[in-house]
Tab-separated table of C-alpha atoms and ligand atoms in Angstrom:
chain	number	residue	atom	x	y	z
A	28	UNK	CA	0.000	0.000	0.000
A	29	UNK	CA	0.705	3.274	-0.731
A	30	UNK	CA	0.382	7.100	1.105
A	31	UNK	CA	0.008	9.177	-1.892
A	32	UNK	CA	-0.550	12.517	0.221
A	33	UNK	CA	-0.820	13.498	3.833
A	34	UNK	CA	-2.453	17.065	4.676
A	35	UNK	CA	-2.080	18.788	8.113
A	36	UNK	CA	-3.766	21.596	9.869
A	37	UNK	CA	-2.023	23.455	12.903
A	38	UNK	CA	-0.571	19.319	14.014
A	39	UNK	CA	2.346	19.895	16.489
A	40	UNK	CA	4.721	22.684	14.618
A	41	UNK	CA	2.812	22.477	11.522
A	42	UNK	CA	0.429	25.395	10.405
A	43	UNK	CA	-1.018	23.954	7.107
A	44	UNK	CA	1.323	21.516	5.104
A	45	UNK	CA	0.707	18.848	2.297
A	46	UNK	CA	3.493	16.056	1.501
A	47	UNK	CA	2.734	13.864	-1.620
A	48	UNK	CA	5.455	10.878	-1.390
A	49	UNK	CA	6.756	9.190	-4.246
A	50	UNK	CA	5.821	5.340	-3.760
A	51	UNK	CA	9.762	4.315	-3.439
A	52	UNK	CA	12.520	5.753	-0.832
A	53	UNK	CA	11.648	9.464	0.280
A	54	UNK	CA	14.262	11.704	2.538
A	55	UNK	CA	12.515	14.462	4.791
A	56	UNK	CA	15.680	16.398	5.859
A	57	UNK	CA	16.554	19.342	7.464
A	58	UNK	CA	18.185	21.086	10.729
A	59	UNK	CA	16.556	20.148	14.361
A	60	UNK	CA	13.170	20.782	15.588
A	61	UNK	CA	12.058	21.411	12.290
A	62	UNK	CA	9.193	19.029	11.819
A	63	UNK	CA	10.638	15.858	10.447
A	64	UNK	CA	9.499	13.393	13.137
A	65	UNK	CA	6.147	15.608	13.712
A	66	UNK	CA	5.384	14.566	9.625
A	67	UNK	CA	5.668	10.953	10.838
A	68	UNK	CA	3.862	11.056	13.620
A	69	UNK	CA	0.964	12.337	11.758
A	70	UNK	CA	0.840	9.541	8.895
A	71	UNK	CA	1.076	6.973	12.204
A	72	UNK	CA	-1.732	8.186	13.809
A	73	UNK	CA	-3.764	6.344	10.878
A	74	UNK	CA	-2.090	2.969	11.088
A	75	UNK	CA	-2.958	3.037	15.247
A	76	UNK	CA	-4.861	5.664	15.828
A	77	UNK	CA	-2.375	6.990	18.484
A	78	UNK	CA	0.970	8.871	18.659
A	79	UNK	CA	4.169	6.774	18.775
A	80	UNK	CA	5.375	9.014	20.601
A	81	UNK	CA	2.277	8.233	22.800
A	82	UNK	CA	1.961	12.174	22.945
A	83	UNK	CA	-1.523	12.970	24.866
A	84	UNK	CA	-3.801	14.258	22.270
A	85	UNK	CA	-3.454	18.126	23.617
A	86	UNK	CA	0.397	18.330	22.383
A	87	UNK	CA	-0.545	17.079	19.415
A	88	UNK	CA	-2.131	20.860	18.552
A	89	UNK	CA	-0.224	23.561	17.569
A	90	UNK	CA	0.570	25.774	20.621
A	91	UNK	CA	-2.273	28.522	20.596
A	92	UNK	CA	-4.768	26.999	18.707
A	93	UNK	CA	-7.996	24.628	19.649
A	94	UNK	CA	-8.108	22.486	16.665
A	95	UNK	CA	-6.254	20.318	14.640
A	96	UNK	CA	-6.799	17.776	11.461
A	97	UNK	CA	-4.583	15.761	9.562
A	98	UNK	CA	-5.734	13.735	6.271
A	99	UNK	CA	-4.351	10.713	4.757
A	100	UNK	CA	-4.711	9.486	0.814
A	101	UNK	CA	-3.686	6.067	0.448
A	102	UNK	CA	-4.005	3.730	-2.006
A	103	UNK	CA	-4.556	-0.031	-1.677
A	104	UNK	CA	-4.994	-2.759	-3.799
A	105	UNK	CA	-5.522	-0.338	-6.419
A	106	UNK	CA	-8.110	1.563	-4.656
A	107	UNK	CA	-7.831	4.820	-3.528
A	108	UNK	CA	-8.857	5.709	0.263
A	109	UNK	CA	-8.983	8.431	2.280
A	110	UNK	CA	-8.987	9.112	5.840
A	111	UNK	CA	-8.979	11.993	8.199
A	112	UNK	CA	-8.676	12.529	11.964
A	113	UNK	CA	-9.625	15.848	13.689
A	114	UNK	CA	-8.750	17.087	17.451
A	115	UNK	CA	-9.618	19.692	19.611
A	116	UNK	CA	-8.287	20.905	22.704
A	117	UNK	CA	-10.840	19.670	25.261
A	118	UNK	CA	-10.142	15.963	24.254
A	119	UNK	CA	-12.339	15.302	21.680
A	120	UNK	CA	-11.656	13.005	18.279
A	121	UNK	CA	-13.083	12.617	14.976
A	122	UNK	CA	-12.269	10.307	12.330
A	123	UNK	CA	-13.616	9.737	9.055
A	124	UNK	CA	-13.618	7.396	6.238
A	125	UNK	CA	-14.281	8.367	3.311
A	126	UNK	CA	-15.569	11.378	4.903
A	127	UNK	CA	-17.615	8.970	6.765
A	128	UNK	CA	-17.999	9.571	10.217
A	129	UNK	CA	-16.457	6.077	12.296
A	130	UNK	CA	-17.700	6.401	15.897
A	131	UNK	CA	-15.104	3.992	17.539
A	132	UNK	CA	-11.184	3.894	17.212
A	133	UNK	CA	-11.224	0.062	16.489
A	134	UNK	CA	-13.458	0.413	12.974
A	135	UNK	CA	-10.943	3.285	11.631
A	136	UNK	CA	-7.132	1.372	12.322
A	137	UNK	CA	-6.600	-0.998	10.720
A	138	UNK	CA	-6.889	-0.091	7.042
A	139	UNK	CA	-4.044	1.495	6.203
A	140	UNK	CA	-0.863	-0.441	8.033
A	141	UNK	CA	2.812	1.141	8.505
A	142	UNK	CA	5.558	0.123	9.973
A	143	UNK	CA	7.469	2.658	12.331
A	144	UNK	CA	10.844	2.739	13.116
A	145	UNK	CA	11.959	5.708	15.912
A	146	UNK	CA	15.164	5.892	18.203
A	147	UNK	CA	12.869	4.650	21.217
A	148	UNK	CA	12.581	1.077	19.404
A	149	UNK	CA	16.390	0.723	20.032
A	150	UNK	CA	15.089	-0.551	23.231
A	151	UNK	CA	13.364	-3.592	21.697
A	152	UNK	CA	16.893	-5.149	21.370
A	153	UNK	CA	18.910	-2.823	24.616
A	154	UNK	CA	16.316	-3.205	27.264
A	155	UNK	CA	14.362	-5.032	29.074
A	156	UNK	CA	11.703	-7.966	27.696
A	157	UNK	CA	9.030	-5.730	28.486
A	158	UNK	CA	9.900	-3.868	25.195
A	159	UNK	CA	10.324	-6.984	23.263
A	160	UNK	CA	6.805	-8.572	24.593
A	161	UNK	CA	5.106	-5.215	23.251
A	162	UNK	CA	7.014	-5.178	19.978
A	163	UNK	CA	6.087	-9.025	19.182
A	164	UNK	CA	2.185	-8.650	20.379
A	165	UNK	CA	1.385	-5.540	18.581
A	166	UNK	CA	3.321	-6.767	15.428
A	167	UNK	CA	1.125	-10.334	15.744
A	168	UNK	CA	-2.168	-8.634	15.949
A	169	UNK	CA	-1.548	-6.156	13.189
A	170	UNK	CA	-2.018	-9.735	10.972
A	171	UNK	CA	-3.923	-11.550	13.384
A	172	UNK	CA	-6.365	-9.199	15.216
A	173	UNK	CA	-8.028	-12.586	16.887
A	174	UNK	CA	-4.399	-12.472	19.063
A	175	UNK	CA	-6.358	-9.485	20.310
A	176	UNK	CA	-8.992	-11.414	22.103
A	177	UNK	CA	-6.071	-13.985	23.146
A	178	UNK	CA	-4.189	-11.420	24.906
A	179	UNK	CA	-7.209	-9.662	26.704
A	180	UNK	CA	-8.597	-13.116	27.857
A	181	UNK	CA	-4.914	-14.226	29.291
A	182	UNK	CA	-4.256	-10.602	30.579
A	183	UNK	CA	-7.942	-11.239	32.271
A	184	UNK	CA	-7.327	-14.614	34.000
A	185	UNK	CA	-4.138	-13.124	35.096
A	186	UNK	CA	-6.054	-10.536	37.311
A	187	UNK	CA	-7.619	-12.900	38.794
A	188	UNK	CA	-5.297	-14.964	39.514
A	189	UNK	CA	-3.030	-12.167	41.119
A	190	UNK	CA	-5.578	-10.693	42.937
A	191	UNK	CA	-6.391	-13.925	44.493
A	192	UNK	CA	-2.764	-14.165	45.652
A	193	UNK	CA	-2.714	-10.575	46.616
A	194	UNK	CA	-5.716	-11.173	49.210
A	195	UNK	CA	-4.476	-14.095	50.489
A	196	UNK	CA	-4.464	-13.313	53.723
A	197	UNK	CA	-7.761	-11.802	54.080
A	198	UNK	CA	-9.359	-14.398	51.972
A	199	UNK	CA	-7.737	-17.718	52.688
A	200	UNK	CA	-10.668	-20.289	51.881
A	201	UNK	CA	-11.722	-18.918	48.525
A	202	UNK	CA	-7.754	-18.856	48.015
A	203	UNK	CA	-7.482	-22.753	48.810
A	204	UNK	CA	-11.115	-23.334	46.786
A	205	UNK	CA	-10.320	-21.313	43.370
A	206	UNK	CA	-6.879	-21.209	43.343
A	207	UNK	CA	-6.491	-24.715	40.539
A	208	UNK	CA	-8.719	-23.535	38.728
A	209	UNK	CA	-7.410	-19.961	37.949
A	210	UNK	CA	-3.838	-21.850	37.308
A	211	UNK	CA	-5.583	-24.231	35.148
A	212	UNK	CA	-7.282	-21.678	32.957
A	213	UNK	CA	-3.870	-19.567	32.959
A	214	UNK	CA	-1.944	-22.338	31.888
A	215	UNK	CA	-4.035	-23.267	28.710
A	216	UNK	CA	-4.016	-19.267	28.077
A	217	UNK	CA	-0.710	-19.297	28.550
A	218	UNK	CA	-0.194	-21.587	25.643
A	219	UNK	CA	-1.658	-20.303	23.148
A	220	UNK	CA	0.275	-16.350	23.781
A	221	UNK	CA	3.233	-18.083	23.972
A	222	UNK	CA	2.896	-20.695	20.585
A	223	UNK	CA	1.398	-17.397	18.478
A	224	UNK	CA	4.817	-15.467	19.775
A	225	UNK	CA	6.998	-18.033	19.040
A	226	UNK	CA	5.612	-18.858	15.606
A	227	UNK	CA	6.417	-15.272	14.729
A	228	UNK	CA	9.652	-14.904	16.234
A	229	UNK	CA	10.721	-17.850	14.014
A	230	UNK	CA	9.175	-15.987	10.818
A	231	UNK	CA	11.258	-13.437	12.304
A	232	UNK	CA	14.397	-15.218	12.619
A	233	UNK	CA	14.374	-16.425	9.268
A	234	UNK	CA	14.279	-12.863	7.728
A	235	UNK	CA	16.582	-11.183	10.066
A	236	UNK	CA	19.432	-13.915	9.377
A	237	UNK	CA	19.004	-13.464	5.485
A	238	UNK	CA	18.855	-9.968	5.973
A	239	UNK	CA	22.100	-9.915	7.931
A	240	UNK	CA	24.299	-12.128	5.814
A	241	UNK	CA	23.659	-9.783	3.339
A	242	UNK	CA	24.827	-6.988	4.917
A	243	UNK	CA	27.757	-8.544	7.124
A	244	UNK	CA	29.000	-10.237	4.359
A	245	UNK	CA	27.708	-13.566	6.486
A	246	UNK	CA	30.517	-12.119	9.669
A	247	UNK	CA	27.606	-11.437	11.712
A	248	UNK	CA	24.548	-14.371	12.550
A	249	UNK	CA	21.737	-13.023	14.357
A	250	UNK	CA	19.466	-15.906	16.292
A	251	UNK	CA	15.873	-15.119	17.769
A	252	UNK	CA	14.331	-17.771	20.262
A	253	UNK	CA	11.489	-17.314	22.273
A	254	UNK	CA	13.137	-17.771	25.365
A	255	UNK	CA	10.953	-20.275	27.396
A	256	UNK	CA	8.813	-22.370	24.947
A	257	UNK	CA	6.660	-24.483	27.149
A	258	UNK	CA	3.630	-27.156	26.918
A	259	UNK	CA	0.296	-26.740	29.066
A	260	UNK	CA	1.807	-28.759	31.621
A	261	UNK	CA	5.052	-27.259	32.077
A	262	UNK	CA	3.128	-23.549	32.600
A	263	UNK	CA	0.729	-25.586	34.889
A	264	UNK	CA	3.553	-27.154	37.031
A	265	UNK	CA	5.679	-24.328	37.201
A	266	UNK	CA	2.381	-22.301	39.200
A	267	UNK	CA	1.343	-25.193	41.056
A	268	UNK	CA	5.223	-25.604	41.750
A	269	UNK	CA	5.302	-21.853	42.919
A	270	UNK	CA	2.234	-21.005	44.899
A	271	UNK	CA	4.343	-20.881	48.393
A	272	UNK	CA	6.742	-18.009	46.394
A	273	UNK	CA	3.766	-16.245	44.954
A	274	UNK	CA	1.822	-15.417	48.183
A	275	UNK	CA	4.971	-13.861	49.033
A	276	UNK	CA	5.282	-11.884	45.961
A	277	UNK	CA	1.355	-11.602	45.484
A	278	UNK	CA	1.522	-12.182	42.075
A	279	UNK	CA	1.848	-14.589	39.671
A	280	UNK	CA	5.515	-15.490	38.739
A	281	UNK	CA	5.279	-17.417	35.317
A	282	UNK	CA	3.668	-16.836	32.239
A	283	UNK	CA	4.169	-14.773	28.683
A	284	UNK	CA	4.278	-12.118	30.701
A	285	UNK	CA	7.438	-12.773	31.912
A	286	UNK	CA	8.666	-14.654	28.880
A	287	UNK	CA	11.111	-13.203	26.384
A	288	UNK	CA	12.459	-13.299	23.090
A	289	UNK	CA	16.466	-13.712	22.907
A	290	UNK	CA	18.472	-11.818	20.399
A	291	UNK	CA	21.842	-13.041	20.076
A	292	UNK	CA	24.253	-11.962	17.176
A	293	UNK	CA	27.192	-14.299	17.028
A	294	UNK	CA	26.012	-16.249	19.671
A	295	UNK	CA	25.841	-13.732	22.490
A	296	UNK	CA	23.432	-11.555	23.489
A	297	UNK	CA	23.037	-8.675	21.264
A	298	UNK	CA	22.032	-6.742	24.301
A	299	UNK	CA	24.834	-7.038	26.345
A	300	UNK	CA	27.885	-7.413	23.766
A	301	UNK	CA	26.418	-6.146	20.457
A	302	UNK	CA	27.973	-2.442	19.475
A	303	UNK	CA	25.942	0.578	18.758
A	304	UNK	CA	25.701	0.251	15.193
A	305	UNK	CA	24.732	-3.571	15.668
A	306	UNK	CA	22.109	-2.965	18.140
A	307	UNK	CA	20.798	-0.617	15.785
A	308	UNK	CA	20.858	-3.040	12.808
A	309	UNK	CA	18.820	-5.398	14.749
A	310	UNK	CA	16.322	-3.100	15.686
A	311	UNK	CA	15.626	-1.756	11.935
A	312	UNK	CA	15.739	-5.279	10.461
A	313	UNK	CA	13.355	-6.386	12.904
A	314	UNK	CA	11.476	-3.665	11.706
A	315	UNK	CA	12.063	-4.719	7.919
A	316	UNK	CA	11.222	-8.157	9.149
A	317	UNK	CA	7.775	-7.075	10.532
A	318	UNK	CA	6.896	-5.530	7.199
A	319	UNK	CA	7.918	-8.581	5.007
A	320	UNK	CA	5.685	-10.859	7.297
A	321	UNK	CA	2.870	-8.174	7.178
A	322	UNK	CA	3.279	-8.242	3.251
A	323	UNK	CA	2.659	-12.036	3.710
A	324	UNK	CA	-0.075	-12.104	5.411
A	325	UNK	CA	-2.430	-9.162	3.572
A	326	UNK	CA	-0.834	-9.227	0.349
A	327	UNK	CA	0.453	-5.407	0.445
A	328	UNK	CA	3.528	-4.063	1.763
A	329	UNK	CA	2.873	-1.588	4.693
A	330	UNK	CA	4.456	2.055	4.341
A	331	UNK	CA	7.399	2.251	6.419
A	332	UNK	CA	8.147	5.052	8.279
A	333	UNK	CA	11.776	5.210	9.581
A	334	UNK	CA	13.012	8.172	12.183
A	335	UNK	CA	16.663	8.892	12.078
A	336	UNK	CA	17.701	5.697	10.879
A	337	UNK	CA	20.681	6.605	9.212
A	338	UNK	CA	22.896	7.626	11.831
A	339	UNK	CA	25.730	5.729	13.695
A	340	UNK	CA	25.594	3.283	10.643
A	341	UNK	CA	28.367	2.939	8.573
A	342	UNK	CA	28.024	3.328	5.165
A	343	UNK	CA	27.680	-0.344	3.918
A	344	UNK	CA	24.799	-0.450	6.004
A	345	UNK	CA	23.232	2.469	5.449
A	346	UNK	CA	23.262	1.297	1.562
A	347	UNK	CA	22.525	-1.995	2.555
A	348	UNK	CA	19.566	-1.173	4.245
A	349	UNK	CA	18.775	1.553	1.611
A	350	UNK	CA	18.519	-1.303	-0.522
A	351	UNK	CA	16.283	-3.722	1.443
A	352	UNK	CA	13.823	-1.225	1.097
A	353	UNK	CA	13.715	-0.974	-2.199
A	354	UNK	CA	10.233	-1.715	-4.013
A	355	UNK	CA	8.512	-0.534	-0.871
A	356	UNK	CA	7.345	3.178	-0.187
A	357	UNK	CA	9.868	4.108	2.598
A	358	UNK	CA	9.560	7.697	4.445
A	359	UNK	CA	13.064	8.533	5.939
A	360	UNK	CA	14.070	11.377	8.256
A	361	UNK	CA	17.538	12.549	8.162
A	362	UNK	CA	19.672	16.050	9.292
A	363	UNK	CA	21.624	15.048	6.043
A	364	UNK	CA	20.996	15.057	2.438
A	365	UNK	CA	23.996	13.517	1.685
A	366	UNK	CA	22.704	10.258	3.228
A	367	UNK	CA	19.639	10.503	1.271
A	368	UNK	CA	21.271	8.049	-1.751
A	369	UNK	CA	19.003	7.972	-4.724
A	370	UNK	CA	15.775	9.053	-3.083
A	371	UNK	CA	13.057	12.024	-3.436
A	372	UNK	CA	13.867	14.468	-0.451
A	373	UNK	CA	11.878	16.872	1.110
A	374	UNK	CA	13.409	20.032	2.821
A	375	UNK	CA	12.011	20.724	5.770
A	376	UNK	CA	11.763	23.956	7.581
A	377	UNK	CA	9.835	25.345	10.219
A	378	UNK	CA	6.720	22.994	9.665
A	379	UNK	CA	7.413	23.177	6.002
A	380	UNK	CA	8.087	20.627	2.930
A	381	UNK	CA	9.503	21.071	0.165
A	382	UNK	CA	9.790	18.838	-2.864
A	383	UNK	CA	12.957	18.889	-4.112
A	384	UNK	CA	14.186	17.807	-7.975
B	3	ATP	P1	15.241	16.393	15.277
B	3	ATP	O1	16.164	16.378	14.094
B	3	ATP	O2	15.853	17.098	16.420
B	3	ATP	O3	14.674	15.078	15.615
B	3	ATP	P2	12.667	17.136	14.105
B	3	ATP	O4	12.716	17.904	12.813
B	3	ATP	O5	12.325	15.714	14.046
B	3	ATP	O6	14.046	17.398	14.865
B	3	ATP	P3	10.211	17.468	15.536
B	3	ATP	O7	10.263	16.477	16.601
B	3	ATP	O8	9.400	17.147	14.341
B	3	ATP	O9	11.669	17.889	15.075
B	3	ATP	O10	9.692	18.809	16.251
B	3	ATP	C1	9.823	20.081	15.688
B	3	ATP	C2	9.322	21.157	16.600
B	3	ATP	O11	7.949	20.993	16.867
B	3	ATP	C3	10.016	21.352	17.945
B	3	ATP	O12	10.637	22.597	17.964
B	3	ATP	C4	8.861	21.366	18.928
B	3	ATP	O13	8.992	22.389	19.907
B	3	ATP	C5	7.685	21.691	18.056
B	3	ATP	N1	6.404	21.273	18.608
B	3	ATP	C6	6.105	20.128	19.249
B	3	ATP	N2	4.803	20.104	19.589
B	3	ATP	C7	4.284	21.283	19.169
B	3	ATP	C8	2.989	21.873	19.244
B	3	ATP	N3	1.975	21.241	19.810
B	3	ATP	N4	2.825	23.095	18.690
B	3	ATP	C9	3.851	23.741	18.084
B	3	ATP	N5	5.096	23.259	18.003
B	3	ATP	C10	5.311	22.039	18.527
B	4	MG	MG1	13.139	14.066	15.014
């Protein structure tokens, strides 16, 4: 799928602006704090219907004024589309399709699907798992929106089940009465988070490797594993196994959401050992890896929308990954034209874009 224009009114630094990308590699470029990342936050909001910069919805309007609109044209499957989103200052949203009024978030994502790539996702491969559980669940129900339902009715036994252990104490019988059955249901939850996550990490793992012994020259082997890939039983044993620890703790001590996916690159773990420039790699081709399953899946590349990728990367892989992008409509930020290679750039000033030849 394609963006074929994106209109803003008064959106963060922008007073009234129109950017019509070409459908390969574009460069917005300019100095600091002129409204390069502010452009991609606006085509975002239509692929989640939120800020990635998960901005409340007041900074999203330009300082002094009470409204603010942006408008997406986007072309799928050879059909055109178009959608809009308006906001004022005392909280309220609009979107349209069409210029159809859509009363609830959930009807209007959806439809047009990008992939986003900002200097906060280094910490998918740096940090935590936390990081790493959000990256693989949102990227699983952006092509399976029934892992929706899967996570809410896991994340809802889970409250149970830790608020059971919480109240312990005050509510010892029910505890001793309820307490199977909670661990039961978890467990068989538990199963089918974890199987959908580690399916996809090894669609994942597949990409990422080809994509890196491209670009190392085959010096460099990244591995993803979902970290603990159990049955049922082994979830189920593990809580039954851990009650005594988990009254302490009042809460619930295994489960996907503790699990993790492991990134190694030569066999060690890229978060501990890899360098700057490697971390990065593996956070962008994860990125490029989420697009090529997404293309998979629905037929249609997504738009992919990369913040200040191009720094701290040498230049083979700034080519390199240049290149993996080619054939799909890429939107690129950058404080350098020079790094812009062979694409259409934008010059951006002040909440402006212009198309350069
Ligand atoms: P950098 O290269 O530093 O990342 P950038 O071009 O990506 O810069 P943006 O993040 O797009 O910069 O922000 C540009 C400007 O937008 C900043 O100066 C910021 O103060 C301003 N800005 C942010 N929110 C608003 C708002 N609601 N109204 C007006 N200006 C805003
Ligand atoms: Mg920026």
């Amino acid at each position: 799928m394609y963006c074929d224009s994106i209109q803003y009114i008064n959106f963060r630094n922008i007073g009234s602006a129109e950017i019509r990308p070409e459908r390969g590699v574009n460069i917005l470029y300019g100095s600091n704090a002129e409204g390069k990342t502010n452009a991609l936050e606006g085509i975002y909001m239509f692929a989640n219907g939120r800020s990635f910069r998960s901005a409340k919805e007041r900074e999203l309007i330009k300082f002094g004024e009470n409204l603010a609109a942006i408008k997406l044209k986007f072309t799928d499957k050879n059909r055109s589309h178009e959608l809009e989103i308006r906001f004022s200052d005392k909280g309220k949203r609009m979107f349209r399709r069409n210029g159809v009024c859509v009363a609830r978030l959930s009807e209007f994502v959806g439809s047009f699907r990008a992939v986003v790539f900002c200097p906060n996702h280094l910490s998918i491969v740096k940090e935590g798992p936390s990081a790493r559980r959000y990256f693989l669940d949102s990227s699983i129900s952006q092509i399976k929106p029934a892992f929706i339902k899967t996570l809410q009715r896991y994340s809802g036994i889970l409250e149970q089940r830790n608020s059971l252990l919480k109240n312990y104490y005050d509510h010892k019988t029910s505890f001793e009465e309820t307490i199977d059955v909670w661990s039961e249901q978890l467990a068989a939850e538990a199963v089918n988070v974890s199987s959908e996550r580690a399916e996809y990490i090894e669609l994942l793992n597949e990409r990422i490797k080809e994509l890196f012994a491209v670009m190392s020259g085959g010096e460099e082997v990244p591995e993803l594993s979902y970290s603990k890939a159990r049955t049922a039983e082994e979830y189920l044993s593990l809580l039954t196994g851990s009650i005594e620890r988990e009254i302490k703790a009042q809460t619930t001590l295994y489960g996907p959401h503790r699990d993790d996916m492991d990134i190694l690159i030569n066999g060690r773990e890229a978060r501990l050992y890899g360098s700057q420039g490697q971390q990065r790699s593996l956070a962008i081709a994860l990125k490029i890896a989420e697009g090529e399953i997404s293309k998979e899946f629905t037929g249609e590349y997504p738009v992919f929308l990369f913040d200040d990728i191009l720094s701290e990367l040498d230049e083979r892989r700034r080519d390199f990954l240049l290149s993996g992008l080619d054939g799909k409509q890429v939107i690129i930020t950058s404080c350098d034209r020079s790094s812009a290679g062979s694409g259409v750039c934008f010059y951006v000033k002040n909440g402006t874009y212009t198309a350069l030849q």
